[in-house]
């Protein structure tokens, strides 16, 4: 884990890149106490140790299915139900953290990739076992900024400084053609790409990360916040790999691009 000292930072975004309804703004000065945050998202290897020790069953395993990006399914995969507003998401029975694309897949060669298909309930169960917690949104964003004041990305304002990719996101035309120019078309190892100024890896792209708290004031909509974007984010559809960007889901939701990293008090 990395120590983030007590301090203040400018949180949020209110320029034209903000996505309506995401409540990124207004920009405000926020103070945080000192805390520790993991340099990486929780990997399949670490989550497997938790499952082995506790016999825990995730939400996806209990429900019997999770959402998988359709482009990752074999051509001969049986027909599945899609999400009306986002038909690239398919309901796949047997998809879970150990079988990310369904029962025909496994994580044997992906021990160092981030665990996915974990709900926030699953992430909280892991935290209780490990003696840690999920970071708050303020803690997550301050850590992601890496000491940069109000930068667009976790490493600065240029998406590919000097032509160098700094995140695992979608290149090409979403959702039909991912050129993989950044080296990956699915998840990548948790320590891929250069770390930010605090030494934290993949604070943009790869997988969405659960945080604590509620998405809206008072939490009346029942949604909880996620941060960082994923390998499926593209500027034409989901420009949420920006450091101030946020979105939300229900705490029992799981999908093939949703994971978490942990924190603790200093």
Tab-separated table of C-alpha atoms in Angstrom, residues 12-262:
chain	number	residue	atom	x	y	z
A	12	UNK	CA	-14.369	17.348	-9.462
A	13	UNK	CA	-14.781	18.813	-12.912
A	14	UNK	CA	-17.203	21.316	-14.378
A	15	UNK	CA	-15.940	21.908	-17.914
A	16	UNK	CA	-17.342	20.577	-21.189
A	17	UNK	CA	-15.924	17.088	-20.585
A	18	UNK	CA	-18.278	16.467	-17.674
A	19	UNK	CA	-21.004	13.946	-18.442
A	20	UNK	CA	-24.520	15.214	-17.613
A	21	UNK	CA	-26.028	13.409	-14.660
A	22	UNK	CA	-22.694	12.159	-13.304
A	23	UNK	CA	-22.413	15.051	-10.828
A	24	UNK	CA	-18.702	15.579	-11.379
A	25	UNK	CA	-18.912	19.212	-10.293
A	26	UNK	CA	-18.655	21.687	-8.881
A	27	UNK	CA	-14.901	21.806	-8.427
A	28	UNK	CA	-14.339	22.124	-4.692
A	29	UNK	CA	-11.474	21.953	-2.217
A	30	UNK	CA	-11.629	18.701	-0.263
A	31	UNK	CA	-9.522	17.634	2.698
A	32	UNK	CA	-8.590	14.054	3.522
A	33	UNK	CA	-6.932	12.538	6.546
A	34	UNK	CA	-3.819	10.451	5.935
A	35	UNK	CA	-4.665	7.022	4.517
A	36	UNK	CA	-3.142	4.047	2.739
A	37	UNK	CA	-4.332	2.862	-0.667
A	38	UNK	CA	-3.332	-0.186	-2.656
A	39	UNK	CA	-0.933	0.405	-5.522
A	40	UNK	CA	-2.933	-2.084	-7.600
A	41	UNK	CA	-6.472	-3.303	-8.021
A	42	UNK	CA	-7.146	-6.616	-6.264
A	43	UNK	CA	-5.927	-9.402	-8.541
A	44	UNK	CA	-7.419	-12.797	-9.311
A	45	UNK	CA	-4.633	-14.371	-7.263
A	46	UNK	CA	-5.467	-12.327	-4.172
A	47	UNK	CA	-9.194	-12.864	-4.545
A	48	UNK	CA	-8.632	-16.594	-4.976
A	49	UNK	CA	-6.811	-16.669	-1.633
A	50	UNK	CA	-9.853	-15.040	-0.007
A	51	UNK	CA	-12.222	-17.549	-1.599
A	52	UNK	CA	-10.013	-20.483	-0.614
A	53	UNK	CA	-9.880	-19.315	2.999
A	54	UNK	CA	-13.566	-18.511	3.378
A	55	UNK	CA	-15.429	-20.574	0.746
A	56	UNK	CA	-17.106	-17.305	-0.202
A	57	UNK	CA	-19.554	-17.304	-3.100
A	58	UNK	CA	-19.889	-14.093	-5.063
A	59	UNK	CA	-23.125	-12.474	-6.121
A	60	UNK	CA	-22.603	-13.747	-9.679
A	61	UNK	CA	-22.106	-17.309	-8.429
A	62	UNK	CA	-25.185	-17.118	-6.228
A	63	UNK	CA	-27.314	-15.624	-8.997
A	64	UNK	CA	-25.857	-17.980	-11.597
A	65	UNK	CA	-24.926	-15.335	-14.177
A	66	UNK	CA	-23.188	-12.033	-14.847
A	67	UNK	CA	-22.768	-9.535	-17.685
A	68	UNK	CA	-20.090	-10.271	-20.301
A	69	UNK	CA	-19.048	-8.057	-23.197
A	70	UNK	CA	-20.462	-9.792	-26.289
A	71	UNK	CA	-17.286	-9.313	-28.291
A	72	UNK	CA	-15.475	-11.707	-25.946
A	73	UNK	CA	-17.875	-14.590	-26.568
A	74	UNK	CA	-17.029	-17.321	-29.109
A	75	UNK	CA	-18.876	-17.178	-32.406
A	76	UNK	CA	-20.679	-20.424	-31.585
A	77	UNK	CA	-21.733	-19.293	-28.087
A	78	UNK	CA	-25.443	-19.989	-27.433
A	79	UNK	CA	-27.799	-17.006	-27.813
A	80	UNK	CA	-27.998	-14.806	-24.723
A	81	UNK	CA	-30.142	-11.923	-23.575
A	82	UNK	CA	-28.719	-8.427	-24.094
A	83	UNK	CA	-29.244	-5.105	-22.370
A	84	UNK	CA	-31.652	-3.025	-24.453
A	85	UNK	CA	-29.746	0.251	-24.092
A	86	UNK	CA	-26.346	-1.438	-24.409
A	87	UNK	CA	-26.730	-4.614	-26.488
A	88	UNK	CA	-23.011	-5.407	-26.292
A	89	UNK	CA	-23.628	-6.522	-22.703
A	90	UNK	CA	-24.852	-10.120	-22.606
A	91	UNK	CA	-26.360	-12.093	-19.743
A	92	UNK	CA	-24.097	-15.149	-19.530
A	93	UNK	CA	-24.996	-18.007	-17.221
A	94	UNK	CA	-21.947	-19.411	-15.503
A	95	UNK	CA	-19.930	-16.203	-15.812
A	96	UNK	CA	-18.207	-15.263	-12.564
A	97	UNK	CA	-14.840	-14.136	-11.233
A	98	UNK	CA	-13.217	-17.508	-11.986
A	99	UNK	CA	-14.928	-17.809	-15.400
A	100	UNK	CA	-14.879	-14.253	-16.809
A	101	UNK	CA	-16.365	-15.074	-20.226
A	102	UNK	CA	-18.584	-17.938	-19.077
A	103	UNK	CA	-18.102	-21.597	-18.122
A	104	UNK	CA	-15.786	-22.258	-21.082
A	105	UNK	CA	-13.237	-19.725	-19.712
A	106	UNK	CA	-11.027	-19.495	-16.620
A	107	UNK	CA	-8.410	-17.264	-14.990
A	108	UNK	CA	-5.566	-19.790	-15.015
A	109	UNK	CA	-3.398	-17.481	-17.125
A	110	UNK	CA	-4.731	-14.283	-15.560
A	111	UNK	CA	-3.587	-14.527	-11.948
A	112	UNK	CA	-2.101	-11.024	-12.114
A	113	UNK	CA	-5.119	-9.476	-13.838
A	114	UNK	CA	-7.732	-7.640	-11.750
A	115	UNK	CA	-10.555	-9.742	-10.423
A	116	UNK	CA	-13.836	-8.926	-12.194
A	117	UNK	CA	-17.485	-9.956	-11.842
A	118	UNK	CA	-17.406	-8.744	-8.245
A	119	UNK	CA	-20.285	-6.756	-6.786
A	120	UNK	CA	-19.694	-4.121	-4.141
A	121	UNK	CA	-21.102	-6.638	-1.682
A	122	UNK	CA	-18.322	-9.028	-2.737
A	123	UNK	CA	-15.700	-6.300	-2.438
A	124	UNK	CA	-16.890	-5.471	1.074
A	125	UNK	CA	-16.730	-9.146	2.045
A	126	UNK	CA	-13.124	-9.295	0.843
A	127	UNK	CA	-12.331	-6.135	2.806
A	128	UNK	CA	-13.781	-7.619	6.005
A	129	UNK	CA	-11.581	-10.692	5.546
A	130	UNK	CA	-8.436	-8.693	4.753
A	131	UNK	CA	-8.908	-6.038	7.436
A	132	UNK	CA	-9.157	-3.186	4.930
A	133	UNK	CA	-11.914	-1.079	3.384
A	134	UNK	CA	-12.969	0.518	0.139
A	135	UNK	CA	-11.661	4.047	-0.429
A	136	UNK	CA	-14.073	6.942	-0.399
A	137	UNK	CA	-14.548	8.808	-3.665
A	138	UNK	CA	-12.455	11.690	-2.315
A	139	UNK	CA	-9.667	9.315	-1.306
A	140	UNK	CA	-9.813	7.563	-4.669
A	141	UNK	CA	-9.701	10.785	-6.683
A	142	UNK	CA	-6.945	12.369	-4.622
A	143	UNK	CA	-4.855	9.214	-5.022
A	144	UNK	CA	-5.617	9.004	-8.737
A	145	UNK	CA	-4.451	12.571	-9.294
A	146	UNK	CA	-0.996	11.594	-8.079
A	147	UNK	CA	-0.253	15.084	-6.787
A	148	UNK	CA	-1.252	16.858	-10.023
A	149	UNK	CA	-3.652	19.740	-9.482
A	150	UNK	CA	-6.786	19.440	-11.601
A	151	UNK	CA	-5.223	17.438	-14.449
A	152	UNK	CA	-7.511	15.681	-16.922
A	153	UNK	CA	-5.913	12.247	-16.494
A	154	UNK	CA	-4.002	10.490	-13.735
A	155	UNK	CA	-0.731	11.406	-15.489
A	156	UNK	CA	-1.527	14.866	-16.958
A	157	UNK	CA	-3.626	16.464	-19.684
A	158	UNK	CA	-2.368	14.543	-22.733
A	159	UNK	CA	-3.985	11.134	-23.286
A	160	UNK	CA	-0.857	9.648	-24.879
A	161	UNK	CA	2.128	11.801	-23.876
A	162	UNK	CA	4.907	11.406	-26.404
A	163	UNK	CA	2.797	8.754	-28.133
A	164	UNK	CA	2.964	6.503	-25.048
A	165	UNK	CA	-0.181	4.736	-23.886
A	166	UNK	CA	-0.801	5.160	-20.180
A	167	UNK	CA	-4.061	3.238	-19.801
A	168	UNK	CA	-5.932	0.193	-21.051
A	169	UNK	CA	-8.925	1.664	-22.866
A	170	UNK	CA	-10.681	1.064	-26.197
A	171	UNK	CA	-9.032	2.188	-29.422
A	172	UNK	CA	-10.863	2.013	-32.735
A	173	UNK	CA	-14.626	2.057	-33.170
A	174	UNK	CA	-16.767	1.103	-30.178
A	175	UNK	CA	-18.230	-1.504	-29.861
A	176	UNK	CA	-17.256	-3.272	-33.080
A	177	UNK	CA	-13.498	-2.852	-33.510
A	178	UNK	CA	-10.862	-2.544	-30.798
A	179	UNK	CA	-7.458	-2.175	-32.438
A	180	UNK	CA	-5.671	-2.879	-29.160
A	181	UNK	CA	-3.075	-0.193	-29.830
A	182	UNK	CA	-2.365	0.001	-26.092
A	183	UNK	CA	-1.398	-3.669	-26.098
A	184	UNK	CA	-4.635	-5.156	-24.765
A	185	UNK	CA	-8.213	-5.816	-25.864
A	186	UNK	CA	-9.373	-7.223	-22.517
A	187	UNK	CA	-8.046	-6.745	-19.005
A	188	UNK	CA	-4.314	-6.391	-18.422
A	189	UNK	CA	-2.088	-7.157	-15.411
A	190	UNK	CA	-2.653	-4.849	-12.459
A	191	UNK	CA	0.808	-3.269	-12.750
A	192	UNK	CA	0.730	-2.500	-16.483
A	193	UNK	CA	1.783	0.980	-17.665
A	194	UNK	CA	3.746	3.607	-15.765
A	195	UNK	CA	2.415	4.471	-12.293
A	196	UNK	CA	1.164	7.945	-11.442
A	197	UNK	CA	2.946	10.428	-9.206
A	198	UNK	CA	1.968	8.522	-6.065
A	199	UNK	CA	3.153	5.194	-7.473
A	200	UNK	CA	-0.354	3.871	-8.195
A	201	UNK	CA	-1.085	1.701	-11.211
A	202	UNK	CA	-4.060	1.688	-13.587
A	203	UNK	CA	-6.056	4.467	-11.978
A	204	UNK	CA	-7.582	4.900	-15.446
A	205	UNK	CA	-8.969	2.121	-17.606
A	206	UNK	CA	-8.597	-1.643	-17.166
A	207	UNK	CA	-11.482	-2.099	-14.683
A	208	UNK	CA	-13.976	0.108	-12.909
A	209	UNK	CA	-13.302	0.260	-9.166
A	210	UNK	CA	-15.927	0.286	-6.446
A	211	UNK	CA	-15.716	3.041	-3.826
A	212	UNK	CA	-17.562	3.599	-0.577
A	213	UNK	CA	-20.452	5.962	0.024
A	214	UNK	CA	-23.496	6.815	-2.076
A	215	UNK	CA	-23.619	8.153	-5.629
A	216	UNK	CA	-26.137	10.909	-4.941
A	217	UNK	CA	-26.743	13.117	-1.914
A	218	UNK	CA	-28.591	11.070	0.645
A	219	UNK	CA	-28.248	7.928	-1.437
A	220	UNK	CA	-31.953	7.944	-2.220
A	221	UNK	CA	-31.497	6.345	-5.653
A	222	UNK	CA	-29.793	3.293	-4.117
A	223	UNK	CA	-26.808	3.615	-6.455
A	224	UNK	CA	-23.183	3.451	-5.370
A	225	UNK	CA	-20.163	5.046	-7.072
A	226	UNK	CA	-17.532	3.483	-9.307
A	227	UNK	CA	-14.365	5.176	-10.493
A	228	UNK	CA	-11.647	4.959	-13.127
A	229	UNK	CA	-13.291	3.679	-16.293
A	230	UNK	CA	-12.376	0.369	-17.923
A	231	UNK	CA	-10.840	-1.309	-20.962
A	232	UNK	CA	-14.200	-0.809	-22.686
A	233	UNK	CA	-14.215	2.990	-22.331
A	234	UNK	CA	-13.938	5.042	-25.525
A	235	UNK	CA	-14.266	8.793	-26.014
A	236	UNK	CA	-17.241	8.274	-28.334
A	237	UNK	CA	-19.281	6.506	-25.674
A	238	UNK	CA	-17.760	6.453	-22.182
A	239	UNK	CA	-15.159	9.158	-21.664
A	240	UNK	CA	-14.892	8.210	-18.003
A	241	UNK	CA	-11.196	7.379	-17.763
A	242	UNK	CA	-10.764	11.050	-16.866
A	243	UNK	CA	-9.678	11.365	-13.258
A	244	UNK	CA	-12.770	13.319	-12.132
A	245	UNK	CA	-15.246	11.069	-13.928
A	246	UNK	CA	-17.662	8.868	-12.011
A	247	UNK	CA	-20.597	6.580	-12.627
A	248	UNK	CA	-22.804	4.346	-10.548
A	249	UNK	CA	-24.438	0.959	-10.234
A	250	UNK	CA	-26.422	-1.041	-7.740
A	251	UNK	CA	-24.328	-2.686	-4.986
A	252	UNK	CA	-25.234	-6.184	-6.217
A	253	UNK	CA	-24.205	-5.519	-9.849
A	254	UNK	CA	-21.364	-7.466	-11.456
A	255	UNK	CA	-19.792	-7.489	-14.887
A	256	UNK	CA	-16.633	-8.386	-16.746
A	257	UNK	CA	-15.102	-4.916	-16.347
A	258	UNK	CA	-15.793	-4.209	-12.687
A	259	UNK	CA	-13.299	-4.752	-9.859
A	260	UNK	CA	-11.904	-2.848	-6.861
A	261	UNK	CA	-8.853	-1.708	-4.927
A	262	UNK	CA	-8.623	-1.329	-1.178
